[in-house]
């Protein structure tokens, strides 16, 4: 499935693990320094300068392997897979026993989506230099793409054994572990890399991005700030620092920081999108569109700029205009992947599922199911309601423990443990989603699809029984312009017992509201949330896993959604089509909630009425929503 969230968001990690380090076969110091300078320019996206420097070096040193490799690295940095394959392919043909060339050719093939050739080229590199740690890390990346988590983890562990004292290897291993969803291991790797080389800003930078992804924003900010101050002209570090500032509510500082970078790099798409996204969060959609519109006027034939404009239009609720932008980008380059993803997302948002998700290849009746680190948790919750149609009773489940527990809960059955890597053809959440959304059965088919067990309910029911009903779960945004805890406190009527289901650093905000119960202290994952939601009288929450689980269970809930909210919150008569027990409160203007706060009070009264009367008529609601 395409990315469902419509607001521009900063990248989790600034770069993937380096799969293409340049060779260093006894280069003299002067040439070495110039090559490294060219690669640094490329990493800063100063491609014209990098290429000019390499051309000058090549004129003086024709055929130099380090210069050839640097040209290939530059092509990879630019995303030019075809050029990178040509460069490293020619180099490998001329020097078939050069392991660096073989590994770099594998990286180029991977960028081009030619996985089998990438694996073959990497196997050649490993045969020539089996004790090279970065080759093992590239193997880990290829195994991730094959969805073979155990093999990827084995490759990471081998790399760390081979180069346990090299900070770059620990840093790259941390990025691979992030991709595998092994966040505690990634954090340890980044911290160890920083301990080995305190002067290197890359490890704390990536650690800050990981902590931000995990919601530990207060810990992430000082790391990002230190990295930025150490190298204030680095675009990646500057963008990351601005993003971390915004996450802790320092929005004006974030905009100023990003705008300084924009002044130096007015045509850098990532910076333009960051500035525009921050201005939307500040409630300035017109200014945001002006920033990105200026780029489109300067680059009217650039599909990437048009796709960025479309993403911004979608984030401001201008869905039809976003579709026009996507179509214009695809008219210029029919193979432009970001524009294709945008178009699918817009069509989903418009409810045009058959157009968004054309029928894919079939799967055997006895196909296994794969739900792993690459599976979006929310989309997995949505998709598994349709499991009966495509998953056989004897199917093996390739999954980590967290996803396995959720699968068993949502499907009401055990899944056989697999042996060996996942098959090439398998049922995934994306396949289930496509089948369910295009089958014509209606979005509310197979609803509700989840029920808390007595064992899950018991501790929550016992703990909450000491407090007055109604007991309403709450989840909020930590900072403006989201729906904050102060707003939540303002709208809840007297007599309600608020029960926080927030986890991470958001729990600290409860210190100023002692009447609210800190349920998040007892939550370690989705299974705990199921028990909590089942024991509560209702839920008032921003978009997140708690809200989707409440909807899947058919529990009374209110979804507090920003403008441009994801496709799965399509509604009819104020209720979610996917989850008819969930009322929808949708923001009308970016960055502001004034009007919605007054509406929310009335909605909470209706929610309390739902909770106080007989259970929801699931069948009637489901029929209406279909």
mmCIF file of C-alpha atoms in Angstrom, residues 105-379:
data_model
loop_
_atom_site.group_PDB
_atom_site.id
_atom_site.type_symbol
_atom_site.label_atom_id
_atom_site.label_comp_id
_atom_site.label_asym_id
_atom_site.label_seq_id
_atom_site.Cartn_x
_atom_site.Cartn_y
_atom_site.Cartn_z
ATOM 1 C CA UNK A 105 27.890 -2.617 -8.843
ATOM 2 C CA UNK A 106 25.626 -4.532 -6.453
ATOM 3 C CA UNK A 107 24.611 -1.229 -4.839
ATOM 4 C CA UNK A 108 23.864 0.240 -8.265
ATOM 5 C CA UNK A 109 21.784 -2.787 -9.272
ATOM 6 C CA UNK A 110 19.893 -2.477 -6.000
ATOM 7 C CA UNK A 111 19.121 1.175 -6.714
ATOM 8 C CA UNK A 112 17.850 0.113 -10.143
ATOM 9 C CA UNK A 113 15.549 -2.506 -8.583
ATOM 10 C CA UNK A 114 17.506 -5.378 -10.139
ATOM 11 C CA UNK A 115 17.730 -7.436 -6.957
ATOM 12 C CA UNK A 116 18.850 -10.764 -8.395
ATOM 13 C CA UNK A 117 21.756 -9.122 -10.232
ATOM 14 C CA UNK A 118 22.592 -7.155 -7.089
ATOM 15 C CA UNK A 119 22.776 -10.348 -5.044
ATOM 16 C CA UNK A 120 24.929 -12.078 -7.652
ATOM 17 C CA UNK A 121 27.361 -9.171 -7.833
ATOM 18 C CA UNK A 122 27.573 -8.971 -4.055
ATOM 19 C CA UNK A 123 28.244 -12.706 -3.786
ATOM 20 C CA UNK A 124 31.199 -12.160 -6.123
ATOM 21 C CA UNK A 125 32.461 -9.335 -3.863
ATOM 22 C CA UNK A 126 32.101 -11.503 -0.770
ATOM 23 C CA UNK A 127 33.943 -14.347 -2.471
ATOM 24 C CA UNK A 128 36.830 -11.995 -3.273
ATOM 25 C CA UNK A 129 36.846 -10.256 0.135
ATOM 26 C CA UNK A 130 34.826 -12.293 2.634
ATOM 27 C CA UNK A 131 36.031 -10.338 5.666
ATOM 28 C CA UNK A 132 34.877 -6.898 4.500
ATOM 29 C CA UNK A 133 32.286 -5.669 6.974
ATOM 30 C CA UNK A 134 30.540 -3.190 4.687
ATOM 31 C CA UNK A 135 29.860 -5.966 2.161
ATOM 32 C CA UNK A 136 28.017 -7.853 4.909
ATOM 33 C CA UNK A 137 25.993 -4.720 5.627
ATOM 34 C CA UNK A 138 24.978 -4.481 1.971
ATOM 35 C CA UNK A 139 23.934 -8.124 2.166
ATOM 36 C CA UNK A 140 21.777 -7.208 5.162
ATOM 37 C CA UNK A 141 20.051 -4.515 3.111
ATOM 38 C CA UNK A 142 19.356 -6.943 0.294
ATOM 39 C CA UNK A 143 17.961 -9.484 2.748
ATOM 40 C CA UNK A 144 15.651 -6.800 4.165
ATOM 41 C CA UNK A 145 14.283 -6.211 0.675
ATOM 42 C CA UNK A 146 13.753 -9.947 0.371
ATOM 43 C CA UNK A 147 11.877 -9.731 3.715
ATOM 44 C CA UNK A 148 14.279 -12.253 5.225
ATOM 45 C CA UNK A 149 14.805 -10.672 8.635
ATOM 46 C CA UNK A 150 16.868 -13.496 10.201
ATOM 47 C CA UNK A 151 19.349 -13.481 7.303
ATOM 48 C CA UNK A 152 19.610 -9.695 7.488
ATOM 49 C CA UNK A 153 20.295 -9.854 11.219
ATOM 50 C CA UNK A 154 22.939 -12.547 10.694
ATOM 51 C CA UNK A 155 24.681 -10.295 8.176
ATOM 52 C CA UNK A 156 24.648 -7.346 10.608
ATOM 53 C CA UNK A 157 26.113 -9.478 13.387
ATOM 54 C CA UNK A 158 28.841 -10.737 11.052
ATOM 55 C CA UNK A 159 29.750 -7.167 10.074
ATOM 56 C CA UNK A 160 30.047 -6.161 13.716
ATOM 57 C CA UNK A 161 32.270 -9.163 14.464
ATOM 58 C CA UNK A 162 34.538 -8.283 11.555
ATOM 59 C CA UNK A 163 34.894 -4.609 12.467
ATOM 60 C CA UNK A 164 33.911 -4.248 16.104
ATOM 61 C CA UNK A 165 36.131 -1.184 16.566
ATOM 62 C CA UNK A 166 35.058 0.765 13.450
ATOM 63 C CA UNK A 167 32.502 3.475 14.260
ATOM 64 C CA UNK A 168 31.278 3.659 10.650
ATOM 65 C CA UNK A 169 30.314 -0.027 10.756
ATOM 66 C CA UNK A 170 28.374 0.378 14.016
ATOM 67 C CA UNK A 171 26.649 3.432 12.572
ATOM 68 C CA UNK A 172 25.679 1.601 9.390
ATOM 69 C CA UNK A 173 24.592 -1.427 11.415
ATOM 70 C CA UNK A 174 22.335 0.854 13.440
ATOM 71 C CA UNK A 175 20.581 2.021 10.278
ATOM 72 C CA UNK A 176 20.035 -1.554 9.144
ATOM 73 C CA UNK A 177 18.613 -2.415 12.575
ATOM 74 C CA UNK A 178 16.231 0.559 12.277
ATOM 75 C CA UNK A 179 15.012 -0.881 8.978
ATOM 76 C CA UNK A 180 14.524 -4.242 10.711
ATOM 77 C CA UNK A 181 12.510 -2.613 13.493
ATOM 78 C CA UNK A 182 15.088 -3.619 16.143
ATOM 79 C CA UNK A 183 15.121 -0.208 17.785
ATOM 80 C CA UNK A 184 16.907 -1.047 21.023
ATOM 81 C CA UNK A 185 19.749 -2.669 19.067
ATOM 82 C CA UNK A 186 19.912 0.328 16.726
ATOM 83 C CA UNK A 187 20.143 2.710 19.677
ATOM 84 C CA UNK A 188 23.011 0.710 21.160
ATOM 85 C CA UNK A 189 24.818 0.676 17.816
ATOM 86 C CA UNK A 190 24.532 4.443 17.377
ATOM 87 C CA UNK A 191 25.663 5.122 20.933
ATOM 88 C CA UNK A 192 28.637 2.774 20.541
ATOM 89 C CA UNK A 193 29.619 4.423 17.251
ATOM 90 C CA UNK A 194 29.546 7.820 18.956
ATOM 91 C CA UNK A 195 31.637 6.502 21.868
ATOM 92 C CA UNK A 196 34.240 5.195 19.420
ATOM 93 C CA UNK A 197 34.405 8.531 17.589
ATOM 94 C CA UNK A 198 32.946 11.450 19.582
ATOM 95 C CA UNK A 199 33.900 13.920 16.851
ATOM 96 C CA UNK A 200 31.721 12.244 14.206
ATOM 97 C CA UNK A 201 28.292 13.886 13.986
ATOM 98 C CA UNK A 202 26.630 11.129 11.938
ATOM 99 C CA UNK A 203 25.986 8.751 14.861
ATOM 100 C CA UNK A 204 24.267 11.292 17.165
ATOM 101 C CA UNK A 205 22.370 12.623 14.164
ATOM 102 C CA UNK A 206 20.966 9.194 13.344
ATOM 103 C CA UNK A 207 20.355 8.479 17.033
ATOM 104 C CA UNK A 208 18.347 11.705 17.275
ATOM 105 C CA UNK A 209 16.242 10.657 14.286
ATOM 106 C CA UNK A 210 15.599 7.244 15.843
ATOM 107 C CA UNK A 211 14.578 8.741 19.197
ATOM 108 C CA UNK A 212 12.239 11.157 17.411
ATOM 109 C CA UNK A 213 10.660 8.251 15.544
ATOM 110 C CA UNK A 214 10.091 6.545 18.905
ATOM 111 C CA UNK A 215 8.448 9.667 20.343
ATOM 112 C CA UNK A 216 11.379 10.517 22.626
ATOM 113 C CA UNK A 217 11.522 14.083 21.350
ATOM 114 C CA UNK A 218 13.031 15.686 24.423
ATOM 115 C CA UNK A 219 16.021 13.334 24.168
ATOM 116 C CA UNK A 220 16.314 13.764 20.411
ATOM 117 C CA UNK A 221 16.550 17.559 20.336
ATOM 118 C CA UNK A 222 19.897 18.095 22.132
ATOM 119 C CA UNK A 223 21.531 15.395 19.993
ATOM 120 C CA UNK A 224 20.261 17.024 16.803
ATOM 121 C CA UNK A 225 21.307 20.456 18.052
ATOM 122 C CA UNK A 226 24.852 19.315 18.846
ATOM 123 C CA UNK A 227 25.205 17.689 15.440
ATOM 124 C CA UNK A 228 23.936 20.856 13.739
ATOM 125 C CA UNK A 229 26.247 23.140 15.714
ATOM 126 C CA UNK A 230 29.204 20.932 14.829
ATOM 127 C CA UNK A 231 28.435 21.285 11.108
ATOM 128 C CA UNK A 232 25.957 24.137 10.597
ATOM 129 C CA UNK A 233 26.285 24.150 6.798
ATOM 130 C CA UNK A 234 25.275 20.504 6.388
ATOM 131 C CA UNK A 235 21.781 20.420 4.814
ATOM 132 C CA UNK A 236 20.750 17.081 6.339
ATOM 133 C CA UNK A 237 21.765 18.164 9.835
ATOM 134 C CA UNK A 238 20.011 21.505 9.431
ATOM 135 C CA UNK A 239 16.768 19.957 8.220
ATOM 136 C CA UNK A 240 16.864 17.396 11.022
ATOM 137 C CA UNK A 241 17.462 20.095 13.650
ATOM 138 C CA UNK A 242 14.529 22.157 12.340
ATOM 139 C CA UNK A 243 12.303 19.072 12.467
ATOM 140 C CA UNK A 244 13.319 18.267 16.037
ATOM 141 C CA UNK A 245 12.585 21.875 17.074
ATOM 142 C CA UNK A 246 9.085 21.599 15.614
ATOM 143 C CA UNK A 247 8.449 18.332 17.449
ATOM 144 C CA UNK A 248 8.936 19.980 20.835
ATOM 145 C CA UNK A 249 6.741 22.957 19.947
ATOM 146 C CA UNK A 250 9.468 25.466 19.056
ATOM 147 C CA UNK A 251 7.840 26.076 15.700
ATOM 148 C CA UNK A 252 9.040 29.629 15.091
ATOM 149 C CA UNK A 253 12.664 28.584 15.632
ATOM 150 C CA UNK A 254 12.130 25.636 13.334
ATOM 151 C CA UNK A 255 10.820 27.871 10.557
ATOM 152 C CA UNK A 256 13.709 30.333 10.952
ATOM 153 C CA UNK A 257 16.272 27.525 10.843
ATOM 154 C CA UNK A 258 14.706 25.954 7.762
ATOM 155 C CA UNK A 259 14.324 29.294 5.998
ATOM 156 C CA UNK A 260 18.020 30.091 6.463
ATOM 157 C CA UNK A 261 18.797 26.846 4.667
ATOM 158 C CA UNK A 262 16.229 27.639 1.981
ATOM 159 C CA UNK A 263 17.940 30.973 1.320
ATOM 160 C CA UNK A 264 21.166 29.092 0.590
ATOM 161 C CA UNK A 265 19.465 26.252 -1.348
ATOM 162 C CA UNK A 266 16.299 27.680 -2.946
ATOM 163 C CA UNK A 267 15.944 24.793 -5.399
ATOM 164 C CA UNK A 268 16.518 21.949 -2.922
ATOM 165 C CA UNK A 269 13.252 20.030 -2.881
ATOM 166 C CA UNK A 270 13.656 18.535 0.599
ATOM 167 C CA UNK A 271 14.247 21.966 2.097
ATOM 168 C CA UNK A 272 11.331 23.517 0.206
ATOM 169 C CA UNK A 273 8.987 20.764 1.424
ATOM 170 C CA UNK A 274 10.247 21.112 4.975
ATOM 171 C CA UNK A 275 9.624 24.869 5.042
ATOM 172 C CA UNK A 276 6.190 24.425 3.486
ATOM 173 C CA UNK A 277 5.260 21.654 5.923
ATOM 174 C CA UNK A 278 6.315 23.762 8.899
ATOM 175 C CA UNK A 279 4.249 26.689 7.651
ATOM 176 C CA UNK A 280 1.205 24.455 7.350
ATOM 177 C CA UNK A 281 1.729 23.400 10.959
ATOM 178 C CA UNK A 282 1.887 27.077 11.872
ATOM 179 C CA UNK A 283 -1.500 27.646 10.231
ATOM 180 C CA UNK A 284 -0.113 29.408 7.144
ATOM 181 C CA UNK A 285 -1.240 27.276 4.187
ATOM 182 C CA UNK A 286 -1.123 30.175 1.707
ATOM 183 C CA UNK A 287 2.524 30.903 2.567
ATOM 184 C CA UNK A 288 3.330 27.204 2.307
ATOM 185 C CA UNK A 289 1.829 26.972 -1.162
ATOM 186 C CA UNK A 290 3.683 30.142 -2.198
ATOM 187 C CA UNK A 291 7.023 28.564 -1.247
ATOM 188 C CA UNK A 292 6.490 25.381 -3.195
ATOM 189 C CA UNK A 293 4.678 27.178 -6.018
ATOM 190 C CA UNK A 294 7.770 29.309 -6.587
ATOM 191 C CA UNK A 295 9.827 26.149 -7.044
ATOM 192 C CA UNK A 296 7.316 24.727 -9.525
ATOM 193 C CA UNK A 297 7.429 27.967 -11.531
ATOM 194 C CA UNK A 298 11.223 27.735 -11.694
ATOM 195 C CA UNK A 299 11.056 24.037 -12.609
ATOM 196 C CA UNK A 300 7.777 23.596 -14.536
ATOM 197 C CA UNK A 301 8.938 20.364 -16.181
ATOM 198 C CA UNK A 302 10.256 18.726 -12.993
ATOM 199 C CA UNK A 303 7.962 15.870 -11.938
ATOM 200 C CA UNK A 304 9.502 15.834 -8.437
ATOM 201 C CA UNK A 305 8.468 19.454 -7.867
ATOM 202 C CA UNK A 306 4.935 18.790 -9.134
ATOM 203 C CA UNK A 307 4.645 15.721 -6.904
ATOM 204 C CA UNK A 308 5.784 17.816 -3.929
ATOM 205 C CA UNK A 309 3.132 20.404 -4.761
ATOM 206 C CA UNK A 310 0.556 17.620 -4.890
ATOM 207 C CA UNK A 311 1.573 16.305 -1.470
ATOM 208 C CA UNK A 312 1.191 19.792 -0.028
ATOM 209 C CA UNK A 313 -2.224 20.269 -1.637
ATOM 210 C CA UNK A 314 -3.325 16.947 -0.185
ATOM 211 C CA UNK A 315 -2.107 18.002 3.256
ATOM 212 C CA UNK A 316 -4.254 21.136 3.073
ATOM 213 C CA UNK A 317 -7.369 19.223 2.042
ATOM 214 C CA UNK A 318 -7.293 20.204 -1.643
ATOM 215 C CA UNK A 319 -7.608 16.632 -2.808
ATOM 216 C CA UNK A 320 -8.783 17.219 -6.371
ATOM 217 C CA UNK A 321 -5.992 19.731 -7.002
ATOM 218 C CA UNK A 322 -3.496 17.198 -5.655
ATOM 219 C CA UNK A 323 -4.703 14.679 -8.225
ATOM 220 C CA UNK A 324 -4.181 17.227 -11.011
ATOM 221 C CA UNK A 325 -0.598 17.813 -9.830
ATOM 222 C CA UNK A 326 0.074 14.068 -9.742
ATOM 223 C CA UNK A 327 -1.324 13.621 -13.259
ATOM 224 C CA UNK A 328 0.800 16.502 -14.561
ATOM 225 C CA UNK A 329 3.936 14.965 -13.063
ATOM 226 C CA UNK A 330 3.129 11.586 -14.612
ATOM 227 C CA UNK A 331 2.457 13.206 -17.982
ATOM 228 C CA UNK A 332 6.091 14.379 -17.914
ATOM 229 C CA UNK A 333 7.497 11.095 -16.577
ATOM 230 C CA UNK A 334 5.110 8.159 -16.494
ATOM 231 C CA UNK A 335 7.586 6.141 -14.405
ATOM 232 C CA UNK A 336 8.047 8.776 -11.682
ATOM 233 C CA UNK A 337 7.482 6.736 -8.519
ATOM 234 C CA UNK A 338 6.700 9.579 -6.039
ATOM 235 C CA UNK A 339 4.031 10.893 -8.416
ATOM 236 C CA UNK A 340 2.572 7.395 -8.805
ATOM 237 C CA UNK A 341 2.453 6.954 -5.031
ATOM 238 C CA UNK A 342 0.808 10.368 -4.668
ATOM 239 C CA UNK A 343 -1.797 9.499 -7.276
ATOM 240 C CA UNK A 344 -2.683 6.220 -5.557
ATOM 241 C CA UNK A 345 -2.929 7.989 -2.200
ATOM 242 C CA UNK A 346 -5.214 10.692 -3.613
ATOM 243 C CA UNK A 347 -7.451 8.108 -5.291
ATOM 244 C CA UNK A 348 -7.700 6.223 -1.997
ATOM 245 C CA UNK A 349 -8.589 9.467 -0.219
ATOM 246 C CA UNK A 350 -11.344 10.036 -2.783
ATOM 247 C CA UNK A 351 -12.633 6.488 -2.234
ATOM 248 C CA UNK A 352 -11.774 5.444 -5.795
ATOM 249 C CA UNK A 353 -10.280 2.151 -4.666
ATOM 250 C CA UNK A 354 -10.475 0.189 -7.918
ATOM 251 C CA UNK A 355 -8.465 2.896 -9.710
ATOM 252 C CA UNK A 356 -5.965 3.212 -6.890
ATOM 253 C CA UNK A 357 -5.394 -0.517 -6.469
ATOM 254 C CA UNK A 358 -5.595 -2.346 -9.792
ATOM 255 C CA UNK A 359 -5.695 -6.093 -9.523
ATOM 256 C CA UNK A 360 -2.276 -7.597 -8.905
ATOM 257 C CA UNK A 361 -0.907 -11.093 -9.454
ATOM 258 C CA UNK A 362 -2.828 -13.902 -7.825
ATOM 259 C CA UNK A 363 -1.549 -15.964 -4.928
ATOM 260 C CA UNK A 364 -1.915 -19.711 -4.385
ATOM 261 C CA UNK A 365 -4.722 -20.887 -2.110
ATOM 262 C CA UNK A 366 -2.177 -22.308 0.336
ATOM 263 C CA UNK A 367 0.136 -19.267 0.326
ATOM 264 C CA UNK A 368 1.870 -18.254 3.536
ATOM 265 C CA UNK A 369 1.281 -14.821 5.046
ATOM 266 C CA UNK A 370 4.095 -12.320 5.651
ATOM 267 C CA UNK A 371 3.629 -9.579 8.246
ATOM 268 C CA UNK A 372 6.963 -8.149 9.327
ATOM 269 C CA UNK A 373 8.986 -5.011 10.005
ATOM 270 C CA UNK A 374 7.976 -3.584 6.617
ATOM 271 C CA UNK A 375 4.258 -3.890 7.403
ATOM 272 C CA UNK A 376 2.596 -0.719 8.621
ATOM 273 C CA UNK A 377 0.911 -1.517 11.932
ATOM 274 C CA UNK A 378 -2.243 0.507 11.295
ATOM 275 C CA UNK A 379 -2.727 -0.896 7.798
#
